[in-house]
Short mmCIF file of C-alpha atoms and ligand atoms in Angstrom, two decimals:
data_model
loop_
_atom_site.label_atom_id
_atom_site.label_comp_id
_atom_site.label_asym_id
_atom_site.label_seq_id
_atom_site.Cartn_x
_atom_site.Cartn_y
_atom_site.Cartn_z
CA UNK A 1 15.09 -11.25 5.78
CA UNK A 2 11.40 -11.06 4.95
CA UNK A 3 9.46 -10.29 1.84
CA UNK A 4 6.83 -7.58 2.16
CA UNK A 5 4.11 -7.26 -0.47
CA UNK A 6 3.06 -3.66 -1.09
CA UNK A 7 -0.39 -3.71 -2.66
CA UNK A 8 -1.82 -0.77 -4.52
CA UNK A 9 -5.17 0.24 -3.08
CA UNK A 10 -7.74 0.51 -5.89
CA UNK A 11 -8.47 4.20 -6.29
CA UNK A 12 -11.93 5.83 -6.33
CA UNK A 13 -11.70 6.49 -10.10
CA UNK A 14 -11.41 2.79 -11.08
CA UNK A 15 -13.17 2.35 -14.42
CA UNK A 16 -13.11 0.35 -17.64
CA UNK A 17 -11.84 2.57 -20.44
CA UNK A 18 -10.18 -0.04 -22.67
CA UNK A 19 -6.86 1.79 -22.57
CA UNK A 20 -4.36 -1.09 -22.82
CA UNK A 21 -3.73 -2.50 -26.28
CA UNK A 22 -2.60 -6.12 -25.94
CA UNK A 23 -4.41 -6.59 -22.62
CA UNK A 24 -7.41 -8.69 -23.58
CA UNK A 25 -9.41 -8.18 -20.38
CA UNK A 26 -9.04 -4.39 -20.67
CA UNK A 27 -10.22 -4.46 -24.29
CA UNK A 28 -13.14 -6.80 -23.72
CA UNK A 29 -14.52 -4.90 -20.72
CA UNK A 30 -14.11 -1.46 -22.30
CA UNK A 31 -17.23 0.59 -21.65
CA UNK A 32 -18.56 -1.65 -18.87
CA UNK A 33 -19.72 -0.15 -15.59
CA UNK A 34 -17.12 -0.46 -12.82
CA UNK A 35 -17.59 -0.77 -9.06
CA UNK A 36 -14.74 1.17 -7.38
CA UNK A 37 -15.94 0.53 -3.82
CA UNK A 38 -16.24 -3.21 -4.35
CA UNK A 39 -12.90 -3.21 -6.17
CA UNK A 40 -11.10 -1.54 -3.26
CA UNK A 41 -12.79 -3.83 -0.73
CA UNK A 42 -11.72 -6.87 -2.75
CA UNK A 43 -8.14 -5.58 -2.67
CA UNK A 44 -8.29 -5.01 1.09
CA UNK A 45 -9.69 -8.54 1.44
CA UNK A 46 -6.58 -9.88 -0.29
CA UNK A 47 -4.31 -7.84 1.98
CA UNK A 48 -6.13 -9.15 5.05
CA UNK A 49 -5.70 -12.71 3.79
CA UNK A 50 -1.95 -12.18 3.55
CA UNK A 51 -1.86 -10.82 7.09
CA UNK A 52 -3.89 -13.82 8.28
CA UNK A 53 -1.29 -16.11 6.70
CA UNK A 54 1.31 -14.43 8.88
CA UNK A 55 2.90 -12.39 6.11
CA UNK A 56 3.84 -8.72 6.44
CA UNK A 57 1.81 -6.45 4.20
CA UNK A 58 2.35 -2.95 2.86
CA UNK A 59 0.25 -0.46 0.93
CA UNK A 60 0.78 2.13 -1.79
CA UNK A 61 -1.77 4.87 -2.15
CA UNK A 62 -3.91 5.67 -5.16
CA UNK A 63 -2.62 8.52 -7.29
CA UNK A 64 -4.41 11.82 -7.62
CA UNK A 65 -7.03 11.33 -10.38
CA UNK A 66 -8.35 12.85 -12.57
CA UNK A 67 -4.92 14.35 -13.11
CA UNK A 68 -5.50 17.98 -14.12
CA UNK A 69 -1.78 18.83 -13.93
CA UNK A 70 -1.06 16.31 -16.66
CA UNK A 71 -3.82 17.77 -18.84
CA UNK A 72 -2.33 21.22 -18.25
CA UNK A 73 0.90 19.97 -19.85
CA UNK A 74 -1.23 19.22 -22.90
CA UNK A 75 -2.44 22.79 -23.20
CA UNK A 76 -5.69 22.80 -21.23
CA UNK A 77 -5.67 25.91 -19.09
CA UNK A 78 -7.42 27.32 -16.03
CA UNK A 79 -8.50 25.97 -12.65
CA UNK A 80 -8.78 22.21 -12.29
CA UNK A 81 -12.51 22.05 -13.06
CA UNK A 82 -12.07 24.19 -16.20
CA UNK A 83 -9.15 22.04 -17.37
CA UNK A 84 -11.16 18.85 -16.91
CA UNK A 85 -14.24 20.31 -18.58
CA UNK A 86 -12.30 21.45 -21.67
CA UNK A 87 -10.53 18.11 -21.92
CA UNK A 88 -13.84 16.25 -21.78
CA UNK A 89 -15.36 18.49 -24.43
CA UNK A 90 -12.38 18.56 -26.80
CA UNK A 91 -10.44 15.35 -26.20
CA UNK A 92 -12.44 12.90 -24.09
CA UNK A 93 -9.83 10.20 -24.75
CA UNK A 94 -7.25 12.30 -22.93
CA UNK A 95 -9.55 12.77 -19.96
CA UNK A 96 -10.05 9.00 -19.84
CA UNK A 97 -6.27 8.58 -19.65
CA UNK A 98 -6.05 11.19 -16.90
CA UNK A 99 -8.76 9.33 -14.96
CA UNK A 100 -7.26 5.84 -14.86
CA UNK A 101 -6.77 4.20 -11.47
CA UNK A 102 -3.99 2.06 -13.01
CA UNK A 103 -1.50 2.83 -10.24
CA UNK A 104 -3.27 0.03 -8.32
CA UNK A 105 -1.09 -2.49 -10.24
CA UNK A 106 2.05 -1.93 -8.22
CA UNK A 107 3.94 -4.82 -9.79
CA UNK A 108 4.46 -2.14 -12.42
CA UNK A 109 5.54 0.57 -9.98
CA UNK A 110 9.24 -0.31 -9.96
CA UNK A 111 11.85 -3.03 -10.29
CA UNK A 112 13.31 -4.02 -6.93
CA UNK A 113 16.71 -5.63 -6.30
CA UNK A 114 17.02 -6.61 -2.64
CA UNK A 115 20.23 -5.92 -0.70
CA UNK A 116 21.84 -9.37 -1.02
CA UNK A 117 21.98 -8.95 -4.82
CA UNK A 118 23.42 -5.45 -5.13
CA UNK A 119 26.99 -4.11 -5.07
CA UNK A 120 26.39 -1.72 -2.16
CA UNK A 121 24.15 -4.08 -0.17
CA UNK A 122 21.20 -1.68 -0.27
CA UNK A 123 17.79 -2.50 -1.68
CA UNK A 124 17.52 -0.68 -5.03
CA UNK A 125 14.32 0.49 -6.72
CA UNK A 126 13.98 1.87 -10.23
CA UNK A 127 10.61 3.48 -10.82
CA UNK A 128 9.02 2.15 -14.02
CA UNK A 129 8.39 4.73 -16.74
CA UNK A 130 5.49 2.66 -18.18
CA UNK A 131 5.97 4.62 -21.37
CA UNK A 132 4.25 2.23 -23.78
CA UNK A 133 0.72 3.04 -22.59
CA UNK A 134 -0.26 6.69 -22.36
CA UNK A 135 -2.42 6.33 -19.24
CA UNK A 136 0.35 4.48 -17.41
CA UNK A 137 3.11 6.87 -18.50
CA UNK A 138 1.49 9.40 -16.16
CA UNK A 139 2.26 7.34 -13.07
CA UNK A 140 6.01 7.57 -12.51
CA UNK A 141 6.18 11.03 -10.86
CA UNK A 142 3.77 10.14 -8.09
CA UNK A 143 5.25 6.66 -7.74
CA UNK A 144 8.70 8.19 -7.28
CA UNK A 145 7.35 10.49 -4.57
CA UNK A 146 5.76 7.60 -2.69
CA UNK A 147 8.80 5.34 -2.91
CA UNK A 148 11.11 8.12 -1.78
CA UNK A 149 8.89 8.69 1.20
CA UNK A 150 8.38 5.02 2.10
CA UNK A 151 12.02 4.06 1.56
CA UNK A 152 13.69 7.31 2.56
CA UNK A 153 16.45 5.79 4.69
CA UNK A 154 19.52 5.89 2.45
CA UNK A 155 21.42 3.44 4.62
CA UNK A 156 19.11 0.70 3.42
CA UNK A 157 17.45 1.92 0.24
CA UNK A 158 18.24 3.63 -3.07
CA UNK A 159 15.32 4.86 -5.16
CA UNK A 160 16.15 5.69 -8.79
CA UNK A 161 13.81 7.79 -10.93
CA UNK A 162 12.21 6.40 -14.09
CA UNK A 163 14.35 5.73 -17.17
CA UNK A 164 14.03 8.01 -20.23
CA UNK A 165 10.73 7.36 -21.96
CA UNK A 166 12.17 5.97 -25.21
CA UNK A 167 13.03 2.79 -23.30
CA UNK A 168 9.86 1.02 -22.24
CA UNK A 169 10.13 -0.22 -18.67
CA UNK A 170 7.23 -1.94 -16.88
CA UNK A 171 8.93 -2.72 -13.57
CA UNK A 172 8.73 -5.92 -11.57
CA UNK A 173 6.04 -7.46 -13.78
CA UNK A 174 8.89 -8.54 -16.05
CA UNK A 175 11.31 -9.56 -13.36
CA UNK A 176 11.90 -12.70 -11.30
CA UNK A 177 14.36 -13.52 -8.57
CA UNK A 178 15.49 -17.09 -7.99
CA UNK A 179 17.78 -18.30 -5.20
CA UNK A 180 17.99 -20.52 -2.15
CA UNK A 181 16.08 -18.02 -0.02
CA UNK A 182 15.12 -14.35 0.03
CA UNK A 183 18.18 -13.69 2.20
CA UNK A 184 20.75 -15.06 -0.21
CA UNK A 185 22.26 -13.54 -3.30
CA UNK A 186 19.92 -14.63 -6.07
CA UNK A 187 19.73 -14.81 -9.82
CA UNK A 188 17.69 -11.88 -11.12
CA UNK A 189 15.91 -12.65 -14.39
CA UNK A 190 14.81 -9.66 -16.47
CA UNK A 191 12.29 -10.68 -19.10
CA UNK A 192 11.97 -8.41 -22.13
CA UNK A 193 9.85 -8.53 -25.26
CA UNK A 194 11.00 -7.96 -28.79
CA UNK A 195 9.21 -7.75 -32.08
CA UNK A 196 10.86 -9.62 -34.91
CA UNK A 197 10.19 -9.52 -38.64
CA UNK A 198 8.10 -12.72 -38.32
CA UNK A 199 6.12 -11.86 -35.24
CA UNK A 200 6.05 -8.08 -35.18
CA UNK A 201 3.93 -7.04 -38.11
CA UNK A 202 1.39 -4.24 -38.06
CA UNK A 203 -1.57 -4.88 -35.80
CA UNK A 204 0.27 -7.10 -33.32
CA UNK A 205 0.47 -6.27 -29.66
CA UNK A 206 3.32 -4.12 -28.36
CA UNK A 207 6.24 -5.59 -26.41
CA UNK A 208 6.16 -3.30 -23.41
CA UNK A 209 9.49 -4.17 -21.78
CA UNK A 210 12.56 -3.24 -23.82
CA UNK A 211 15.82 -5.13 -23.50
CA UNK A 212 17.89 -1.95 -23.12
CA UNK A 213 15.63 -0.80 -20.26
CA UNK A 214 16.16 -4.07 -18.37
CA UNK A 215 19.93 -3.79 -18.91
CA UNK A 216 19.89 -0.20 -17.62
CA UNK A 217 18.02 -1.21 -14.45
CA UNK A 218 20.53 -4.02 -13.81
CA UNK A 219 23.40 -1.50 -14.13
CA UNK A 220 21.73 1.07 -11.89
CA UNK A 221 21.19 -1.59 -9.22
CA UNK A 222 24.83 -2.70 -9.30
CA UNK A 223 24.11 -6.34 -10.14
CA UNK A 224 27.05 -8.62 -10.87
CA UNK A 225 27.18 -9.86 -14.45
CA UNK A 226 26.92 -13.47 -13.27
CA UNK A 227 23.97 -12.65 -11.02
CA UNK A 228 21.47 -11.50 -13.56
CA UNK A 229 20.32 -12.43 -17.03
CA UNK A 230 18.18 -10.82 -19.70
CA UNK A 231 15.82 -13.37 -21.20
CA UNK A 232 13.33 -12.94 -23.97
CA UNK A 233 9.62 -13.44 -23.62
CA UNK A 234 8.10 -15.64 -26.32
CA UNK A 235 6.29 -13.83 -29.09
CA UNK A 236 3.40 -16.25 -28.96
CA UNK A 237 2.84 -15.38 -25.31
CA UNK A 238 2.68 -11.64 -26.16
CA UNK A 239 0.42 -12.36 -29.14
CA UNK A 240 -1.91 -14.41 -26.92
CA UNK A 241 -2.26 -11.47 -24.50
CA UNK A 242 0.64 -11.89 -22.05
CA UNK A 243 1.42 -8.18 -22.10
CA UNK A 244 3.67 -8.71 -19.06
CA UNK A 245 5.70 -11.81 -18.24
CA UNK A 246 3.96 -12.12 -14.86
CA UNK A 247 0.87 -13.27 -16.75
CA UNK A 248 2.71 -16.49 -17.68
CA UNK A 249 5.36 -17.05 -14.98
CA UNK A 250 6.17 -16.30 -11.33
CA UNK A 251 9.13 -17.23 -9.13
CA UNK A 252 9.72 -17.43 -5.40
CA UNK A 253 13.01 -18.42 -3.75
CA UNK A 254 13.99 -21.69 -5.48
CA UNK A 255 10.73 -22.25 -7.37
CA UNK A 256 9.92 -21.20 -10.92
CA UNK A 257 6.22 -21.63 -11.70
CA UNK A 258 5.72 -21.17 -15.41
CA UNK A 259 3.83 -21.93 -18.57
CA UNK A 260 5.67 -24.00 -21.16
CA UNK A 261 5.43 -21.20 -23.73
CA UNK A 262 6.47 -18.26 -21.53
CA UNK A 263 10.01 -17.81 -22.88
CA UNK A 264 11.50 -17.54 -26.36
CA UNK A 265 14.18 -20.07 -25.39
CA UNK A 266 12.73 -22.30 -22.71
CA UNK A 267 15.69 -24.71 -22.51
CA UNK A 268 18.19 -21.87 -22.06
CA UNK A 269 16.14 -20.31 -19.24
CA UNK A 270 15.63 -23.63 -17.45
CA UNK A 271 19.32 -24.52 -17.93
CA UNK A 272 20.41 -21.22 -16.42
CA UNK A 273 18.08 -21.58 -13.45
CA UNK A 274 19.27 -25.14 -12.76
CA UNK A 275 22.90 -24.13 -13.04
CA UNK A 276 22.63 -21.05 -10.82
CA UNK A 277 20.14 -22.34 -8.27
CA UNK A 278 21.07 -25.84 -7.15
CA UNK A 279 17.93 -27.72 -6.15
CA UNK A 280 15.66 -25.36 -8.10
CA UNK A 281 12.14 -26.68 -8.65
CA UNK A 282 10.67 -25.80 -12.03
CA UNK A 283 6.93 -26.33 -12.02
CA UNK A 284 5.77 -26.10 -15.59
CA UNK A 285 2.27 -26.21 -17.07
CA UNK A 286 2.42 -28.10 -20.36
CA UNK A 287 0.63 -26.36 -23.20
CA UNK A 288 -1.30 -29.53 -24.03
CA UNK A 289 -2.90 -29.40 -20.58
CA UNK A 290 -3.27 -25.67 -20.10
CA UNK A 291 -3.14 -23.75 -23.34
CA UNK A 292 -1.96 -20.14 -23.35
CA UNK A 293 -5.48 -18.79 -23.81
CA UNK A 294 -6.71 -20.63 -20.74
CA UNK A 295 -3.67 -19.56 -18.71
CA UNK A 296 -4.28 -15.94 -19.67
CA UNK A 297 -8.04 -16.08 -19.19
CA UNK A 298 -7.73 -17.52 -15.69
CA UNK A 299 -4.51 -15.71 -14.71
CA UNK A 300 -3.18 -18.94 -13.21
CA UNK A 301 0.39 -17.60 -13.34
CA UNK A 302 -0.54 -14.19 -12.02
CA UNK A 303 -0.77 -15.83 -8.63
CA UNK A 304 1.38 -14.70 -5.77
CA UNK A 305 3.83 -17.43 -4.86
CA UNK A 306 4.81 -16.84 -1.24
CA UNK A 307 6.76 -18.57 1.51
CA UNK A 308 4.65 -19.05 4.63
CA UNK A 309 6.19 -18.56 8.08
CA UNK A 310 6.49 -22.37 8.48
CA UNK A 311 8.54 -22.67 5.27
CA UNK A 312 5.92 -24.15 2.90
CA UNK A 313 4.93 -22.19 -0.16
CA UNK A 314 1.41 -21.09 -1.06
CA UNK A 315 -0.11 -19.89 -4.29
CA UNK A 316 -2.53 -17.00 -3.88
CA UNK A 317 -4.77 -17.55 -6.89
CA UNK A 318 -7.58 -15.56 -8.46
CA UNK A 319 -11.10 -16.98 -8.22
CA UNK A 320 -11.08 -17.37 -12.02
CA UNK A 321 -8.39 -20.07 -11.74
CA UNK A 322 -10.56 -21.96 -9.22
CA UNK A 323 -13.50 -21.89 -11.59
CA UNK A 324 -11.72 -23.52 -14.55
CA UNK A 325 -11.77 -27.32 -14.00
CA UNK A 326 -8.70 -27.93 -16.21
CA UNK A 327 -6.67 -25.42 -14.20
CA UNK A 328 -7.89 -26.60 -10.81
CA UNK A 329 -7.27 -30.22 -11.78
CA UNK A 330 -3.70 -29.47 -12.84
CA UNK A 331 -3.11 -27.59 -9.57
CA UNK A 332 -4.06 -30.72 -7.61
CA UNK A 333 -1.26 -32.52 -9.46
CA UNK A 334 1.13 -29.70 -8.56
CA UNK A 335 0.21 -30.09 -4.87
CA UNK A 336 0.79 -33.84 -5.03
CA UNK A 337 4.15 -33.54 -6.81
CA UNK A 338 7.60 -33.08 -5.30
CA UNK A 339 7.95 -29.31 -4.94
CA UNK A 340 7.57 -26.76 -2.11
CA UNK A 341 4.05 -25.61 -3.14
CA UNK A 342 1.69 -26.99 -0.49
CA UNK A 343 -1.27 -24.61 -0.27
CA UNK A 344 -3.73 -22.96 -2.62
CA UNK A 345 -5.44 -19.79 -1.42
CA UNK A 346 -8.18 -18.34 -3.60
CA UNK A 347 -8.94 -14.62 -3.57
CA UNK A 348 -11.62 -12.56 -5.29
CA UNK A 349 -10.13 -9.58 -7.13
CA UNK A 350 -12.62 -9.71 -9.97
CA UNK A 351 -12.94 -5.95 -10.49
CA UNK A 352 -9.19 -5.66 -11.05
CA UNK A 353 -9.11 -8.85 -13.14
CA UNK A 354 -11.58 -7.30 -15.55
CA UNK A 355 -8.86 -4.77 -16.41
CA UNK A 356 -6.18 -7.48 -16.66
CA UNK A 357 -4.82 -7.17 -13.12
CA UNK A 358 -4.63 -10.35 -11.03
CA UNK A 359 -3.31 -10.93 -7.49
CA UNK A 360 0.35 -10.60 -8.54
CA UNK A 361 -0.24 -7.41 -10.54
CA UNK A 362 -1.63 -5.75 -7.44
CA UNK A 363 1.56 -6.08 -5.39
CA UNK A 364 5.21 -5.04 -5.38
CA UNK A 365 7.56 -7.40 -3.56
CA UNK A 366 10.27 -5.92 -1.38
CA UNK A 367 12.56 -8.32 0.52
CA UNK A 368 14.25 -6.62 3.46
CA UNK A 369 16.35 -7.37 6.53
CA UNK A 370 14.75 -6.77 9.95
CA UNK A 371 16.71 -3.55 10.24
CA UNK A 372 15.59 -2.30 6.82
CA UNK A 373 12.02 -3.34 7.65
CA UNK A 374 12.21 -1.08 10.69
CA UNK A 375 13.41 1.80 8.51
CA UNK A 376 10.32 1.82 6.24
CA UNK A 377 7.91 4.69 6.85
CA UNK A 378 5.30 2.89 9.01
CA UNK A 379 2.42 4.69 7.30
CA UNK A 380 2.95 2.32 4.36
CA UNK A 381 2.68 -0.82 6.52
CA UNK A 382 -0.56 -2.53 7.43
CA UNK A 383 -2.11 -4.40 10.28
CA UNK A 384 -5.74 -5.38 10.85
CA UNK A 385 -6.52 -2.16 12.66
CA UNK A 386 -5.27 -0.03 9.78
CA UNK A 387 -7.18 -2.22 7.32
CA UNK A 388 -10.33 -1.42 9.35
CA UNK A 389 -9.55 2.27 9.10
CA UNK A 390 -8.98 2.14 5.32
CA UNK A 391 -12.11 0.05 4.84
CA UNK A 392 -14.19 2.61 6.71
CA UNK A 393 -12.94 5.39 4.39
CA UNK A 394 -13.60 3.27 1.30
CA UNK A 395 -17.11 2.39 2.52
CA UNK A 396 -17.91 6.01 3.13
CA UNK A 397 -16.16 7.79 0.24
CA UNK A 398 -15.54 5.51 -2.77
CA UNK A 399 -18.11 5.72 -5.58
CA UNK A 400 -20.27 2.66 -5.84
CA UNK A 401 -20.36 2.59 -9.64
CA UNK A 402 -18.80 4.42 -12.57
CA UNK A 403 -20.31 4.21 -16.06
CA UNK A 404 -18.29 5.51 -19.02
CA UNK A 405 -20.37 8.70 -19.36
CA UNK A 406 -19.79 9.57 -15.69
CA UNK A 407 -16.17 10.49 -16.46
CA UNK A 408 -17.45 13.84 -17.73
CA UNK A 409 -19.32 14.66 -14.50
CA UNK A 410 -17.83 17.41 -12.30
CA UNK A 411 -19.40 15.75 -9.22
CA UNK A 412 -17.37 12.61 -9.89
CA UNK A 413 -14.13 14.59 -10.33
CA UNK A 414 -14.79 16.23 -6.99
CA UNK A 415 -15.77 13.01 -5.31
CA UNK A 416 -12.57 11.22 -6.39
CA UNK A 417 -10.46 14.06 -4.97
CA UNK A 418 -12.34 14.13 -1.69
CA UNK A 419 -12.16 10.34 -1.33
CA UNK A 420 -8.39 10.24 -1.80
CA UNK A 421 -7.96 13.19 0.54
CA UNK A 422 -9.94 11.38 3.24
CA UNK A 423 -7.73 8.31 2.85
CA UNK A 424 -4.48 10.30 3.11
CA UNK A 425 -5.85 12.03 6.16
CA UNK A 426 -6.86 8.75 7.81
CA UNK A 427 -3.36 7.36 7.26
CA UNK A 428 -1.59 10.44 8.59
CA UNK A 429 -0.28 11.97 5.37
CA UNK A 430 -0.25 15.76 5.18
CA UNK A 431 -1.87 17.38 2.14
CA UNK A 432 0.74 17.74 -0.58
CA UNK A 433 3.12 15.20 0.99
CA UNK A 434 2.41 12.73 -1.81
O1 SUG B 501 -1.07 -2.12 -17.65
N1 SUG B 501 -4.52 -2.56 -17.17
C1 SUG B 501 -3.16 -2.76 -16.71
C2 SUG B 501 -3.03 -4.10 -16.03
C3 SUG B 501 -1.68 -4.27 -15.38
C4 SUG B 501 -1.43 -5.65 -14.91
N2 SUG B 501 -0.16 -5.73 -14.29
C5 SUG B 501 0.67 -6.79 -14.36
N3 SUG B 501 0.51 -7.74 -15.23
N4 SUG B 501 1.69 -6.79 -13.58
C6 SUG B 501 -2.17 -2.64 -17.86
O2 SUG B 501 -2.48 -3.09 -18.97
C7 SUG B 501 -6.36 -1.22 -18.07
C8 SUG B 501 -6.97 0.14 -17.82
C9 SUG B 501 -8.20 0.38 -18.64
O3 SUG B 501 -8.30 -0.17 -19.75
O4 SUG B 501 -9.09 1.16 -18.18
C10 SUG B 501 -4.94 -1.33 -17.55
O5 SUG B 501 -4.23 -0.35 -17.49
#
């Protein structure tokens, strides 16, 4: 059994439109100029680093943006260029939503329950509806198409469509799996947010993962009642800008790496983990050493926690965590302490970070048996040679910069389409297959 990380390639339309309420990086960089080419190259750099560590790596493709079909549903008529032009003239905010490259954050593509945890032994996916944020609610159709293509073999995989939109579901960003190893039945923790009378007044940030959505995903995946739990995210974490739980906690096999203030009931969560996962290591950052603001600013917990081929664990951290002395100092203590984390790997994904997406946001984890691995459509799996090929397309086709006013430029609309088309072509996808 191996875990494959499927990273979303940053699409050619990557820009800073300030679309995500509650995501502080998105709000504070709204209106800045973006660098799509650099952003995509940074993402490929991270994928190459994973390959170099001996870990299998997968890829999901950028969605078609700007999305004229979605604007058509909102009453803009005509050929694509006419639709986009009218939207820009009449409702530029809608065009900005239709332009977002947010499908890069594939931790939000789906929730994944690997075979050992499910009733039928298959790996189950439920596509996230992402219904809380307008720009992200556009993603699920194309995500469903990609997952059905990548994981088409029904002997190993079951891909469920998105839940009804009234139930906010943000996928694996609010999900953790804890067990002895990837291969063994594990405890699946679904983390939801809830607004209460005290913490949910007007003007506060939305809780994007609803409890009933998490419960529905657990049912769809056929999880045993003793093998999963719904736990509540703390309101102070949401209020501080942890719009997804993966901004304040991450798990891998028997390790839970978390901030002290991640959960509403910390003792209950820790108690459950200790009871269900004998020998679990809980590595916790105390708030008096790393306060929530620092954790969220540096995305310390949005690291990827991975098991290396030799059995040690490594944290794949964003550059921002390296640059904060308090965070880096605490990490040295983590390395020296008695837990499986032995290596720190720093990656530069700054362009994505500026929209609130760290290393862990950019990937969807899928743990599979060797046989199931062999059943994945190989066009979604990477090696160095394919990275070279993707990099060449990005170098040639991705825009270098996008300023906010450029979103109204027909040349940019055209360029984004051509760039994505060139990528699909280079990877062997027929037009219209995705
Ligand atoms: O949904 N940002 C994304 C970041 C997602 C991070 N994912 C995880 N934590 N797993 C979001 O808020 C900003 C787009 C903009 O403002 O242009 C955005 O969608």
